């Protein structure tokens, strides 16, 4: 995809959704970090359902430590891999209290040093909490980048580097959100909904998926 097409690609996504945001629900930077850690291999809908009650009483790392691993498990047991995630959340909360004054560090390396926090999670927090121009590549963004020709790569890191290199200035902050939402609701894994895609003419995917045929109305 050339520079002009890339600019137009983002321009159309931005026009459709001028202020893109994460679909995870949170009240502060710490809750955002916890929600993103919990969202690995889980849906945002499922995470939000589990954290609504949790976040009513747990707003700081110290409160999470006081809740404890078993207490946390009771809140998040509907989420996949909840045992390992509970262990990581308690461990990272202890580190935040001990080493960072209970605050989430605005530094990717420090974030990646926390239990359960990989590059993708760190990038999401850096972008959403601190306004950094980072590109968190999950399965949706990896698929959209490769399928459309926007950012091709064999690994998430390769796609991330392509996005960082090719995404023009006006769209760098919102790019992660636009791409993940596009992948989640339009450029779906099994069958992309090309017939209602705002950027289908710019996309390199062939053949385009046709609109589903409407079922004939039976005459009773």
mmCIF file with all atom_site columns, N, CA and C in Angstrom, residues 6 8 31 66 91 94 116 126 132 139 149 197 214-215:
data_model
loop_
_atom_site.group_PDB
_atom_site.id
_atom_site.type_symbol
_atom_site.label_atom_id
_atom_site.label_alt_id
_atom_site.label_comp_id
_atom_site.label_asym_id
_atom_site.label_entity_id
_atom_site.label_seq_id
_atom_site.pdbx_PDB_ins_code
_atom_site.Cartn_x
_atom_site.Cartn_y
_atom_site.Cartn_z
_atom_site.occupancy
_atom_site.B_iso_or_equiv
_atom_site.pdbx_formal_charge
_atom_site.auth_seq_id
_atom_site.auth_comp_id
_atom_site.auth_asym_id
_atom_site.auth_atom_id
_atom_site.pdbx_PDB_model_num
ATOM 1  N N  . UNK A 1 6   ? -2.261  4.772   2.171  1.00 0.00 ? 6   UNK A N  1
ATOM 2  C CA . UNK A 1 6   ? -2.201  4.620   3.627  1.00 0.00 ? 6   UNK A CA 1
ATOM 3  C C  . UNK A 1 6   ? -2.849  5.822   4.313  1.00 0.00 ? 6   UNK A C  1
ATOM 4  N N  . UNK A 1 8   ? -5.127  7.803   3.084  1.00 0.00 ? 8   UNK A N  1
ATOM 5  C CA . UNK A 1 8   ? -6.569  7.754   2.836  1.00 0.00 ? 8   UNK A CA 1
ATOM 6  C C  . UNK A 1 8   ? -7.222  6.647   3.656  1.00 0.00 ? 8   UNK A C  1
ATOM 7  N N  . UNK A 1 31  ? -6.117  0.438   36.939 1.00 0.00 ? 31  UNK A N  1
ATOM 8  C CA . UNK A 1 31  ? -7.200  -0.441  36.502 1.00 0.00 ? 31  UNK A CA 1
ATOM 9  C C  . UNK A 1 31  ? -7.068  -0.782  35.018 1.00 0.00 ? 31  UNK A C  1
ATOM 10 N N  . UNK A 1 66  ? -4.145  -6.350  49.155 1.00 0.00 ? 66  UNK A N  1
ATOM 11 C CA . UNK A 1 66  ? -4.967  -6.669  50.327 1.00 0.00 ? 66  UNK A CA 1
ATOM 12 C C  . UNK A 1 66  ? -6.085  -7.649  49.980 1.00 0.00 ? 66  UNK A C  1
ATOM 13 N N  . UNK A 1 91  ? 1.283   -10.177 41.821 1.00 0.00 ? 91  UNK A N  1
ATOM 14 C CA . UNK A 1 91  ? 2.736   -9.963  41.794 1.00 0.00 ? 91  UNK A CA 1
ATOM 15 C C  . UNK A 1 91  ? 3.092   -8.576  41.250 1.00 0.00 ? 91  UNK A C  1
ATOM 16 N N  . UNK A 1 94  ? 2.274   -5.853  43.815 1.00 0.00 ? 94  UNK A N  1
ATOM 17 C CA . UNK A 1 94  ? 3.283   -5.762  44.874 1.00 0.00 ? 94  UNK A CA 1
ATOM 18 C C  . UNK A 1 94  ? 4.498   -4.969  44.402 1.00 0.00 ? 94  UNK A C  1
ATOM 19 N N  . UNK A 1 116 ? 3.418   -10.797 33.780 1.00 0.00 ? 116 UNK A N  1
ATOM 20 C CA . UNK A 1 116 ? 2.222   -10.844 32.951 1.00 0.00 ? 116 UNK A CA 1
ATOM 21 C C  . UNK A 1 116 ? 2.100   -9.726  31.938 1.00 0.00 ? 116 UNK A C  1
ATOM 22 N N  . UNK A 1 126 ? 0.872   2.332   27.349 1.00 0.00 ? 126 UNK A N  1
ATOM 23 C CA . UNK A 1 126 ? 1.600   3.534   26.953 1.00 0.00 ? 126 UNK A CA 1
ATOM 24 C C  . UNK A 1 126 ? 0.737   4.427   26.068 1.00 0.00 ? 126 UNK A C  1
ATOM 25 N N  . UNK A 1 132 ? 1.216   7.839   24.274 1.00 0.00 ? 132 UNK A N  1
ATOM 26 C CA . UNK A 1 132 ? 2.388   7.530   23.454 1.00 0.00 ? 132 UNK A CA 1
ATOM 27 C C  . UNK A 1 132 ? 1.953   6.966   22.106 1.00 0.00 ? 132 UNK A C  1
ATOM 28 N N  . UNK A 1 139 ? -4.056  -10.076 17.676 1.00 0.00 ? 139 UNK A N  1
ATOM 29 C CA . UNK A 1 139 ? -4.431  -10.914 16.535 1.00 0.00 ? 139 UNK A CA 1
ATOM 30 C C  . UNK A 1 139 ? -5.220  -10.134 15.485 1.00 0.00 ? 139 UNK A C  1
ATOM 31 N N  . UNK A 1 149 ? -2.556  -5.238  3.373  1.00 0.00 ? 149 UNK A N  1
ATOM 32 C CA . UNK A 1 149 ? -1.320  -4.759  2.770  1.00 0.00 ? 149 UNK A CA 1
ATOM 33 C C  . UNK A 1 149 ? -0.807  -3.501  3.443  1.00 0.00 ? 149 UNK A C  1
ATOM 34 N N  . UNK A 1 197 ? -17.177 -2.340  4.082  1.00 0.00 ? 197 UNK A N  1
ATOM 35 C CA . UNK A 1 197 ? -15.889 -1.807  4.542  1.00 0.00 ? 197 UNK A CA 1
ATOM 36 C C  . UNK A 1 197 ? -15.595 -0.469  3.870  1.00 0.00 ? 197 UNK A C  1
ATOM 37 N N  . UNK A 1 214 ? -29.825 -12.363 1.144  1.00 0.00 ? 214 UNK A N  1
ATOM 38 C CA . UNK A 1 214 ? -30.971 -12.320 2.069  1.00 0.00 ? 214 UNK A CA 1
ATOM 39 C C  . UNK A 1 214 ? -31.875 -13.505 1.801  1.00 0.00 ? 214 UNK A C  1
ATOM 40 N N  . UNK A 1 215 ? -32.419 -14.055 2.868  1.00 0.00 ? 215 UNK A N  1
ATOM 41 C CA . UNK A 1 215 ? -33.297 -15.211 2.729  1.00 0.00 ? 215 UNK A CA 1
ATOM 42 C C  . UNK A 1 215 ? -34.660 -14.770 2.188  1.00 0.00 ? 215 UNK A C  1
#
